[in-house]
mmCIF file of C-alpha atoms and ligand atoms in Angstrom:
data_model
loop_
_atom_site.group_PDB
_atom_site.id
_atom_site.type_symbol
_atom_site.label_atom_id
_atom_site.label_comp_id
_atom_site.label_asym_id
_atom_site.label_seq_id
_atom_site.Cartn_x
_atom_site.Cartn_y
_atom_site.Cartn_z
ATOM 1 C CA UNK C 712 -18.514 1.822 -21.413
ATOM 2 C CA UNK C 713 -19.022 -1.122 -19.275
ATOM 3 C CA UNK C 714 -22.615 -1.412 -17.796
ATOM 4 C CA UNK C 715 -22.564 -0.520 -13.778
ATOM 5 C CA UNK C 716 -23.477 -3.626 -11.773
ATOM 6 C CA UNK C 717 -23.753 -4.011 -7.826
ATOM 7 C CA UNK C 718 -23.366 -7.873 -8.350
ATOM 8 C CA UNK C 719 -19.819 -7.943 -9.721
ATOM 9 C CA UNK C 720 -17.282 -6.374 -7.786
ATOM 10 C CA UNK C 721 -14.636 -4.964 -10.160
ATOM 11 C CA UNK C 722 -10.949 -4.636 -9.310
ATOM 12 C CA UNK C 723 -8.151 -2.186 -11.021
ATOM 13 C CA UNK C 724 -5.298 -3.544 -12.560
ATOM 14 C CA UNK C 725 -2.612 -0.685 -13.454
ATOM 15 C CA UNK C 726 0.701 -2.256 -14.981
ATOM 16 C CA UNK C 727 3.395 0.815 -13.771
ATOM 17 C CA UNK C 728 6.620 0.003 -15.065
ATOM 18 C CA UNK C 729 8.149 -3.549 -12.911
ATOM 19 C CA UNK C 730 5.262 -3.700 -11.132
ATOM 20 C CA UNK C 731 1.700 -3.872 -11.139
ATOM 21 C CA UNK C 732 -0.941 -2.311 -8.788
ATOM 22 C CA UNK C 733 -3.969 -3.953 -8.691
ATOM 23 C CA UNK C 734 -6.998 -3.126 -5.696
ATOM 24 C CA UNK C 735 -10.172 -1.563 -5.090
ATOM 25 C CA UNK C 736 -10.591 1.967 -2.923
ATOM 26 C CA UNK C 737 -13.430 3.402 -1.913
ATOM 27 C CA UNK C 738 -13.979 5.686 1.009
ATOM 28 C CA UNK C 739 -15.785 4.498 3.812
ATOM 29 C CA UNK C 740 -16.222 1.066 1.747
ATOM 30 C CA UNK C 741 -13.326 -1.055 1.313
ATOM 31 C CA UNK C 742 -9.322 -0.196 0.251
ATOM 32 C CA UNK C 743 -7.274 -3.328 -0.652
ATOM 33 C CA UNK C 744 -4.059 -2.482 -2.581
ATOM 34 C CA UNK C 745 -1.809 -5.454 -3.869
ATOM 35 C CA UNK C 746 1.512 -4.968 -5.444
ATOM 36 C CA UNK C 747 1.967 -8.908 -6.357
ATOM 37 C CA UNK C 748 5.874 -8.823 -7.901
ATOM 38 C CA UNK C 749 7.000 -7.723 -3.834
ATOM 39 C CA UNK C 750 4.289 -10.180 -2.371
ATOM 40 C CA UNK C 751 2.510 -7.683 -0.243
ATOM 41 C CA UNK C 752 -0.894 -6.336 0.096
ATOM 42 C CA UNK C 753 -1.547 -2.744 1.673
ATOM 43 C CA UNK C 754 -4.759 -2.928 3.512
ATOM 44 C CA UNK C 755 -7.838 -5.245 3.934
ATOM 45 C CA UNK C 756 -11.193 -3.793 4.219
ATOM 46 C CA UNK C 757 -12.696 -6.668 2.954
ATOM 47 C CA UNK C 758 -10.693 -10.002 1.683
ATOM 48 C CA UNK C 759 -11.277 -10.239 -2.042
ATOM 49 C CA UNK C 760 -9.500 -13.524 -3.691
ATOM 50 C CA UNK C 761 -6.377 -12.207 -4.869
ATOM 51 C CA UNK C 762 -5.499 -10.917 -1.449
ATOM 52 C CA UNK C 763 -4.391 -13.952 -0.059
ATOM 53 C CA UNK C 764 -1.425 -14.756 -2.167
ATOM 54 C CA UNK C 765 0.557 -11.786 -0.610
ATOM 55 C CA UNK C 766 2.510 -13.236 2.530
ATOM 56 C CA UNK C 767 2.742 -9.889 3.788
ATOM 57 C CA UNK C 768 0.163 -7.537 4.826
ATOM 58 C CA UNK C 769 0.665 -4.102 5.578
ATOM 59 C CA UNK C 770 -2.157 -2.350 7.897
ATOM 60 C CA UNK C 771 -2.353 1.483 7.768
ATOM 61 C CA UNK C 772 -4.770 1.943 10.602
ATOM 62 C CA UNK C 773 -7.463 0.456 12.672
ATOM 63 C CA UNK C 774 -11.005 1.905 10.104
ATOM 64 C CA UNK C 775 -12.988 -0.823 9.201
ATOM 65 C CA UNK C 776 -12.642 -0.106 5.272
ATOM 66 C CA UNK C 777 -8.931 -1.169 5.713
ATOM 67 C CA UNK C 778 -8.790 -3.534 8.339
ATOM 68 C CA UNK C 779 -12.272 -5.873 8.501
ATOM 69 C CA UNK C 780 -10.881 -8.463 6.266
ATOM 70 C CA UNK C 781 -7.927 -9.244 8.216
ATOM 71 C CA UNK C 782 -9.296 -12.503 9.956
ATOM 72 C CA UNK C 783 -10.622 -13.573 6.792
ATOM 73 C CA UNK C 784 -7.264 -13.212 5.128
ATOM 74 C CA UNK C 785 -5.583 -15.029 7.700
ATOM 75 C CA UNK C 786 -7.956 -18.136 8.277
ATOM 76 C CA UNK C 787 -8.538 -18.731 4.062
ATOM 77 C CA UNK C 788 -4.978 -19.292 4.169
ATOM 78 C CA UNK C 789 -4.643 -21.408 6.865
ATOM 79 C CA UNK C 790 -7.495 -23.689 5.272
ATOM 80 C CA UNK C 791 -5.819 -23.445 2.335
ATOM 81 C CA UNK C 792 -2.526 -24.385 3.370
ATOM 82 C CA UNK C 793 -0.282 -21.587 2.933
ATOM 83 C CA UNK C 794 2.059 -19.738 5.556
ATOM 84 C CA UNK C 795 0.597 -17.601 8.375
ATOM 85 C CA UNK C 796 0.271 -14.475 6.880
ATOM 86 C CA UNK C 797 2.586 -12.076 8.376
ATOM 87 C CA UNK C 798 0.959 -8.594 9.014
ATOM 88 C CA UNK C 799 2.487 -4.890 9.934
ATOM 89 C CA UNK C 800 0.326 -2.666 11.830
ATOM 90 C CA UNK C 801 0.733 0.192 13.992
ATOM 91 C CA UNK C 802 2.142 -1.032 17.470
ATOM 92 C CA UNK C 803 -0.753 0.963 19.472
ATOM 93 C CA UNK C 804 -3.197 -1.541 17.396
ATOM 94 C CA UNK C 805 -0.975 -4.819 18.354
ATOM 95 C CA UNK C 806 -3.237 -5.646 21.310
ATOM 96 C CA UNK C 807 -6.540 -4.937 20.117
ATOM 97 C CA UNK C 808 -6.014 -6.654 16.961
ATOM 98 C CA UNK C 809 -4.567 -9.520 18.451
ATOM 99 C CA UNK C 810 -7.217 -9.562 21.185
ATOM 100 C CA UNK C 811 -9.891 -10.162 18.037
ATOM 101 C CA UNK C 812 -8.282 -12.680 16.835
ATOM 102 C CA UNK C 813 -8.132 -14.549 19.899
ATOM 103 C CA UNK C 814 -11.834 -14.170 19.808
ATOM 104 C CA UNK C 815 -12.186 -15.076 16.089
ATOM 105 C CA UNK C 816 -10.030 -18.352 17.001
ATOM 106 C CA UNK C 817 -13.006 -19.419 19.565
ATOM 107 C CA UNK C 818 -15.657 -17.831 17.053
ATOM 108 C CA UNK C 819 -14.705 -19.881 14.364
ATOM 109 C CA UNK C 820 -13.321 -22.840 16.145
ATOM 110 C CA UNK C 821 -9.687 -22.942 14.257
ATOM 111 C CA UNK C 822 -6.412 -22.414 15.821
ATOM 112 C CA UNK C 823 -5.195 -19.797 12.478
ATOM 113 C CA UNK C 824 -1.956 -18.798 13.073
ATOM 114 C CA UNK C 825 -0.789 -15.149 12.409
ATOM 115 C CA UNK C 826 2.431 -12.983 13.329
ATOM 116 C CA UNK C 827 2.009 -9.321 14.359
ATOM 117 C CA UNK C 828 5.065 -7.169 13.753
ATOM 118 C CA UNK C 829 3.666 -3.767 15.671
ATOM 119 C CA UNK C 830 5.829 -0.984 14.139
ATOM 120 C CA UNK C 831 6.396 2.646 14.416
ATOM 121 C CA UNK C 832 7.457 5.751 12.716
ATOM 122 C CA UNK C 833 10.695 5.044 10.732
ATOM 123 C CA UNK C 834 11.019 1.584 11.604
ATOM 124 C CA UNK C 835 12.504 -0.337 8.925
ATOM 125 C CA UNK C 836 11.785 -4.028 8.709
ATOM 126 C CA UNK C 837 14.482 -6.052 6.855
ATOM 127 C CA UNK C 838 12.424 -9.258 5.691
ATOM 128 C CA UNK C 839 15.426 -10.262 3.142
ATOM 129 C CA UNK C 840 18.845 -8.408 2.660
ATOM 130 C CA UNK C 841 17.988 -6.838 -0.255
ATOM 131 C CA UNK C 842 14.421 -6.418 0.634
ATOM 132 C CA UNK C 843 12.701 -4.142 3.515
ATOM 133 C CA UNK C 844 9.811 -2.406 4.995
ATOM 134 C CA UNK C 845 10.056 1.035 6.657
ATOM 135 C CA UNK C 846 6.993 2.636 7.770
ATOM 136 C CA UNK C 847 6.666 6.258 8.265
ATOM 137 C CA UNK C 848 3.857 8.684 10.482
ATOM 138 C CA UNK C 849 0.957 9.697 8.686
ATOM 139 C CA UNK C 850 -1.823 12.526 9.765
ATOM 140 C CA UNK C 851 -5.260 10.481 10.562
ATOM 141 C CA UNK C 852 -6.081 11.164 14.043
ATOM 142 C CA UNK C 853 -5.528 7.567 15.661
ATOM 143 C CA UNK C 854 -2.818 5.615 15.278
ATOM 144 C CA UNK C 855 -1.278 5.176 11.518
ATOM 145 C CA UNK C 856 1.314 4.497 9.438
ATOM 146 C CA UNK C 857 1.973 4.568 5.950
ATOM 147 C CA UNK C 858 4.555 1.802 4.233
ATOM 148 C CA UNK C 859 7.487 2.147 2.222
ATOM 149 C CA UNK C 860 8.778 -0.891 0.276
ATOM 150 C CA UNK C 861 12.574 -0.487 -0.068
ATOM 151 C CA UNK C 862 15.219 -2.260 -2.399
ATOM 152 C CA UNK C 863 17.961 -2.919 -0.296
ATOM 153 C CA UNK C 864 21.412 -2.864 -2.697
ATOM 154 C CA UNK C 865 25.134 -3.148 -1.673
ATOM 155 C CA UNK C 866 26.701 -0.709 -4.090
ATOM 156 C CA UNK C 867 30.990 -0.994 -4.908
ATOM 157 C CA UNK C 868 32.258 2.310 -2.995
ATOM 158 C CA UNK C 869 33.853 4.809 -6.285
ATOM 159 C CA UNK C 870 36.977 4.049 -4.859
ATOM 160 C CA UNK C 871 37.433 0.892 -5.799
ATOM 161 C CA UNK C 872 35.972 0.993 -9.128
ATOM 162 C CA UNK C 873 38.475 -0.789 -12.051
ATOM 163 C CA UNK C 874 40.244 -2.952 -9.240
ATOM 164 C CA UNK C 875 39.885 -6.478 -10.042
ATOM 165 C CA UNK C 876 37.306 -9.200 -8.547
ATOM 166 C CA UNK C 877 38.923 -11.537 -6.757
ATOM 167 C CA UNK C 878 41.326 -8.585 -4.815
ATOM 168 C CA UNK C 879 38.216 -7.064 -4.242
ATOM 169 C CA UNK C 880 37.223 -10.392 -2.155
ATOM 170 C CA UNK C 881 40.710 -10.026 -0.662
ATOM 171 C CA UNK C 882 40.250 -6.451 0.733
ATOM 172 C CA UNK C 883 37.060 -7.700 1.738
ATOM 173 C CA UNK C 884 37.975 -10.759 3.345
ATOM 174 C CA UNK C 885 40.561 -8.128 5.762
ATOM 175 C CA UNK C 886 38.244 -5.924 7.054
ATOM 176 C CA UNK C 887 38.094 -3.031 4.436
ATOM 177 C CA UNK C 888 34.489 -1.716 3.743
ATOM 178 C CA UNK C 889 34.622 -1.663 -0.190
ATOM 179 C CA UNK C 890 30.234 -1.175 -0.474
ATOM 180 C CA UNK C 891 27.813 0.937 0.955
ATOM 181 C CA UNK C 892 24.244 0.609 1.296
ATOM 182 C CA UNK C 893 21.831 1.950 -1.302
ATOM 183 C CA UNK C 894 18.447 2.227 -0.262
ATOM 184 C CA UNK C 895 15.737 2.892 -2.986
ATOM 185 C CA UNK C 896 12.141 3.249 -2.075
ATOM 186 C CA UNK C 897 10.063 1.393 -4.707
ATOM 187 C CA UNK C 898 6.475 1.889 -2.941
ATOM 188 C CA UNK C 899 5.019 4.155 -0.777
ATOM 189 C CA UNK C 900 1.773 3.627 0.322
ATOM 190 C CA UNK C 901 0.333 5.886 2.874
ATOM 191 C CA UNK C 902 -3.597 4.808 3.606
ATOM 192 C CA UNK C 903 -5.609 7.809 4.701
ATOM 193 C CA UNK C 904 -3.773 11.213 5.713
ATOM 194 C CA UNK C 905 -4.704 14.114 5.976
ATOM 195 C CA UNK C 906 -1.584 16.998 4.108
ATOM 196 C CA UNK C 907 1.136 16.910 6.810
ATOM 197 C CA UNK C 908 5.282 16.131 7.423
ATOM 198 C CA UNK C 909 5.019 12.666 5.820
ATOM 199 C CA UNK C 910 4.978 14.149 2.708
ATOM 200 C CA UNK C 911 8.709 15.505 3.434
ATOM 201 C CA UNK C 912 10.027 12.165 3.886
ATOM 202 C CA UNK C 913 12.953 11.587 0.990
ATOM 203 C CA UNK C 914 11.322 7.925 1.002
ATOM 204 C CA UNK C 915 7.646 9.415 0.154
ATOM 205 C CA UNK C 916 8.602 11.751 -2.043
ATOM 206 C CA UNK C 917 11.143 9.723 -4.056
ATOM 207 C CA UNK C 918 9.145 6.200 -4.561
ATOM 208 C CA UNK C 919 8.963 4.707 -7.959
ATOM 209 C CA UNK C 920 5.482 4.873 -6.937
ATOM 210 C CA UNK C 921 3.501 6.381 -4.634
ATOM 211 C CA UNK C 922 0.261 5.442 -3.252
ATOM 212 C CA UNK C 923 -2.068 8.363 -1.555
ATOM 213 C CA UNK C 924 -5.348 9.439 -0.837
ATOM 214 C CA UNK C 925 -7.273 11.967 -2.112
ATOM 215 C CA UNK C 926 -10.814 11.341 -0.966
ATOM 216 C CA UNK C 927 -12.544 14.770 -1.412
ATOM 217 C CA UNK C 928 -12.932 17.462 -4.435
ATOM 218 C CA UNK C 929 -15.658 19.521 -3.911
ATOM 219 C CA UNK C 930 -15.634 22.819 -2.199
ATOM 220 C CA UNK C 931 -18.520 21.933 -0.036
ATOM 221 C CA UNK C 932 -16.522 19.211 1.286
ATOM 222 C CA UNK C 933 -13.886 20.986 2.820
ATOM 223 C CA UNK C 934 -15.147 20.399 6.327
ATOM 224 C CA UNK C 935 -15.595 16.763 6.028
ATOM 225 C CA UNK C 936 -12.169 16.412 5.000
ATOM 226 C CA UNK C 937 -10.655 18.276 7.827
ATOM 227 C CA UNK C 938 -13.541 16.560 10.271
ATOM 228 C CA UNK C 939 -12.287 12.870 8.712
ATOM 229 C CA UNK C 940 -8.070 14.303 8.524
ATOM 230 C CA UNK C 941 -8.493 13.040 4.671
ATOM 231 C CA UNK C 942 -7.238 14.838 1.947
ATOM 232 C CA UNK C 943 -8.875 17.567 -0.455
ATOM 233 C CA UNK C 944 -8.608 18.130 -3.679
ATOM 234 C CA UNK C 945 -6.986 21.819 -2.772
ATOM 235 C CA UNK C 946 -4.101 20.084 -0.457
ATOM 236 C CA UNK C 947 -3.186 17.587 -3.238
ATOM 237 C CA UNK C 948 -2.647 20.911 -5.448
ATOM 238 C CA UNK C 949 -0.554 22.244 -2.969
ATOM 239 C CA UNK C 950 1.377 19.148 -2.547
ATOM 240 C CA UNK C 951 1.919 17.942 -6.389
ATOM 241 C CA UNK C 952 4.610 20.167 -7.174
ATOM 242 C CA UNK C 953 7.299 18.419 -4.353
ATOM 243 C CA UNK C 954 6.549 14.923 -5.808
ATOM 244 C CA UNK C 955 8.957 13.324 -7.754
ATOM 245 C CA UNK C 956 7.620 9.914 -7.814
ATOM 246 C CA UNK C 957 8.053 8.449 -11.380
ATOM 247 C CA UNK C 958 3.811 7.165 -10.938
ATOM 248 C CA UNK C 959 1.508 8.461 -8.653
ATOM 249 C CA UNK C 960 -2.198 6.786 -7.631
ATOM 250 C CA UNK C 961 -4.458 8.079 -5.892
ATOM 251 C CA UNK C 962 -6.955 6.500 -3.906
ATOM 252 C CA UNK C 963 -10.412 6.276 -1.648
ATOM 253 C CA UNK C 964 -12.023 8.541 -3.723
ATOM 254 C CA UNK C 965 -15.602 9.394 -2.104
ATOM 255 C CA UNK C 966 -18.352 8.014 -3.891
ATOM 256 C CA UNK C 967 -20.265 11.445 -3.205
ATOM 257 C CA UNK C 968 -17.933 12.695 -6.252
ATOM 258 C CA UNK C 969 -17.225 10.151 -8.247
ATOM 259 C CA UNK C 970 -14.215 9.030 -10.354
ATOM 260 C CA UNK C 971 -15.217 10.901 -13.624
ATOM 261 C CA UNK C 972 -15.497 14.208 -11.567
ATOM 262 C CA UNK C 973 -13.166 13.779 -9.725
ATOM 263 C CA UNK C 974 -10.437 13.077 -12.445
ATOM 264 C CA UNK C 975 -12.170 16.401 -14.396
ATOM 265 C CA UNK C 976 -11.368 18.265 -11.289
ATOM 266 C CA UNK C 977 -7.969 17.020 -11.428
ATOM 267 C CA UNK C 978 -6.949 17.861 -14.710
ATOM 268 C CA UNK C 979 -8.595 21.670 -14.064
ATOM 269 C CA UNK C 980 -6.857 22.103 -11.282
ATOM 270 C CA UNK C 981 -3.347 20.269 -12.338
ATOM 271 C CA UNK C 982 -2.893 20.526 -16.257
ATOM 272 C CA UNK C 983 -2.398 17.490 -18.463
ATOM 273 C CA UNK C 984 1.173 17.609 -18.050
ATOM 274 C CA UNK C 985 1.334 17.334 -14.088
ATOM 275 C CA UNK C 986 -1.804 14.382 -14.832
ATOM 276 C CA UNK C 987 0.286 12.638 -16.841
ATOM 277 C CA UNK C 988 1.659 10.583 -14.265
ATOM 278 C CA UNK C 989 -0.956 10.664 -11.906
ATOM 279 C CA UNK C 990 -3.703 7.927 -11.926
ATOM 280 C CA UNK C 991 -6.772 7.193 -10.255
ATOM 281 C CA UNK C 992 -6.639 3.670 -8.921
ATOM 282 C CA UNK C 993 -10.776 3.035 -9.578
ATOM 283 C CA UNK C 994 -10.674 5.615 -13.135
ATOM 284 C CA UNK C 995 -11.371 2.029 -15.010
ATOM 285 C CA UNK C 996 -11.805 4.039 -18.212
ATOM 286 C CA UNK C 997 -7.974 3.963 -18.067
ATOM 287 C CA UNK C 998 -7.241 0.892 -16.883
ATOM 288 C CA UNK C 999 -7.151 -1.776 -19.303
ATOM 289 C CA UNK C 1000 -6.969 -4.962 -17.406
ATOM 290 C CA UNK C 1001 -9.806 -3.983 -15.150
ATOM 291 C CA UNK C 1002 -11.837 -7.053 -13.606
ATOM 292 C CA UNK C 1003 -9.862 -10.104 -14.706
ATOM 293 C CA UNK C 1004 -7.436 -10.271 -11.830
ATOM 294 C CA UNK C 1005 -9.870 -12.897 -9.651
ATOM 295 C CA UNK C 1006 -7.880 -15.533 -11.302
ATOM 296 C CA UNK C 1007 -4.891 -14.195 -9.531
ATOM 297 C CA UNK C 1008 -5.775 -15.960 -6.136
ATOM 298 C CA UNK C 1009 -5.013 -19.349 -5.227
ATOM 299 C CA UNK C 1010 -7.248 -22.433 -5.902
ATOM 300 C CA UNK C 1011 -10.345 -22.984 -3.348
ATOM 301 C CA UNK C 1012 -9.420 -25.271 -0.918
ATOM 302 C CA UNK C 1013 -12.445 -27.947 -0.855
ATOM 303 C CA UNK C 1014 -12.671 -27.765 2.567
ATOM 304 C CA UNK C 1015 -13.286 -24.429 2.587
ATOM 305 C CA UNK C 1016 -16.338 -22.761 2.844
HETATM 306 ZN ZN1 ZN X 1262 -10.623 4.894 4.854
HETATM 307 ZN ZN1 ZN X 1263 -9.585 6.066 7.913
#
């Protein structure tokens, strides 16, 4: 049992088959979720170090636990000489969120570049052939979107199984479509939401892994979650049994329960066969590369301060 401290901030680390999922998610406080094999980040409440190495940033919605660290992100980078980040966000939030960073340019007097890419429900965003991001509706109130990270293949069509390579590139070469696309969603993340038709969505349902919230437990909290449109302990129960994501992790767990509680509550309520893919992304009893990822970022520039 590692001793609680306010001064160290301490970051999960889960290693879930190719990838890992390392972040920090706390209600109300700060949600930053980095998958670093794909190079993208999910979120920014605040900016811890590691978050800058992902070149693409992927904003659920416009609450300050998953957005304030945004022009932090983006000007560290600049200083430090790496590409404009490139960052997704719901296209109602384009002009706001553009509009403050107009404002942090003259604030901090430093022309930091940035690209927007304002999406909406079932967009898909090819950034390489094999490689794209579709986001999907979630239930929050404002304006939000959960992610999808999808590997992109070009599959041989059954016909044409047995016949040769280079006739293949013949056939091809005049016209006849020998592949088809294959789509597989590796990672779904989904920010806050509230139970609702995104959880429908073959691409949520189907991820490798998916990323959700479950930020209340308690009985006595059943009005705050339908107040906030967050998830309770009770939807999640109602939910589990249509996911067939290989890994599941939940996360912005309230600090008014508390991880320990809430993963008791879990297991009660799910049995420790459903758990056994299920993880909480802050249960650091579990995780067992916990606080060692701040080496992950890239060097301090010197002129940064
Ligand atoms: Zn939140
Ligand atoms: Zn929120």
């Amino acid at each position: 049992m590692v001793e609680k401290s306010y001064l160290v901030q301490r970051f999960a680390k889960l290693s879930l088959g190719l990838h890992h999922v390392i972040g920090y998610s706390v209600a109300g406080e700060e949600t930053v979720v980095q998958i670093p094999e794909l190079n993208v980040c999910f979120d920014i409440g605040r900016c811890p170090h590691f978050a800058l190495t992902s070149d693409y940033l992927c904003i659920s919605h416009g609450h300050m636990d998953h957005l304030a660290g945004l022009p932090y992100y983006l000007s560290q980078r600049y200083f430090q000489g790496m590409k404009p980040g490139t960052v997704f966000l719901p296209a109602e939030l384009e002009r706001p969120v553009d509009q403050l960073l107009r404002c942090w340019r003259d604030v901090e007097r430093q022309g930091t570049p940035y690209k927007l890419i304002p999406m909406r429900p079932g967009q898909l965003y090819e950034i390489r052939r094999d490689f794209g991001i579709r986001a999907v509706a979630t239930h929050h109130g404002g304006p939000s979107l959960g992610y999808v990270l999808i590997n992109i293949r070009e599959k041989l069509k059954a016909d044409y199984a047995g016949i040769p390579g280079p006739e293949l590139v013949a056939m091809k070469k005049r016209g006849i479509e020998i592949q088809y696309r294959l789509e597989v969603p590796m990672v779904a993340y989904l920010g806050d939401t509230t139970l609702g038709p995104v959880f429908d969505e073959p691409d949520v349902q189907n991820a490798e892994i998916l990323l959700t919230e479950v930020t209340f437990f308690d009985a006595d909290h059943r009005t705050k979650a339908k107040l906030g449109r967050h998830m309770h302990l009770e939807q999640f129960v109602q939910l589990a049994p249509k996911l067939k994501n290989k890994e599941i992790v939940l996360i912005h767990v309230t600090r008014r329960t508390g991880i320990g509680r809430a993963r008791r509550a879990l297991l009660k309520r799910l049995g420790e066969e459903r758990m056994k893919n299920i993880h909480i992304l802050m249960d650091f009893e579990n995780a067992r590369e916990e606080g060692a990822v701040e080496d992950a970022g890239p060097p301090p520039g010197d002129t940064a301060e």
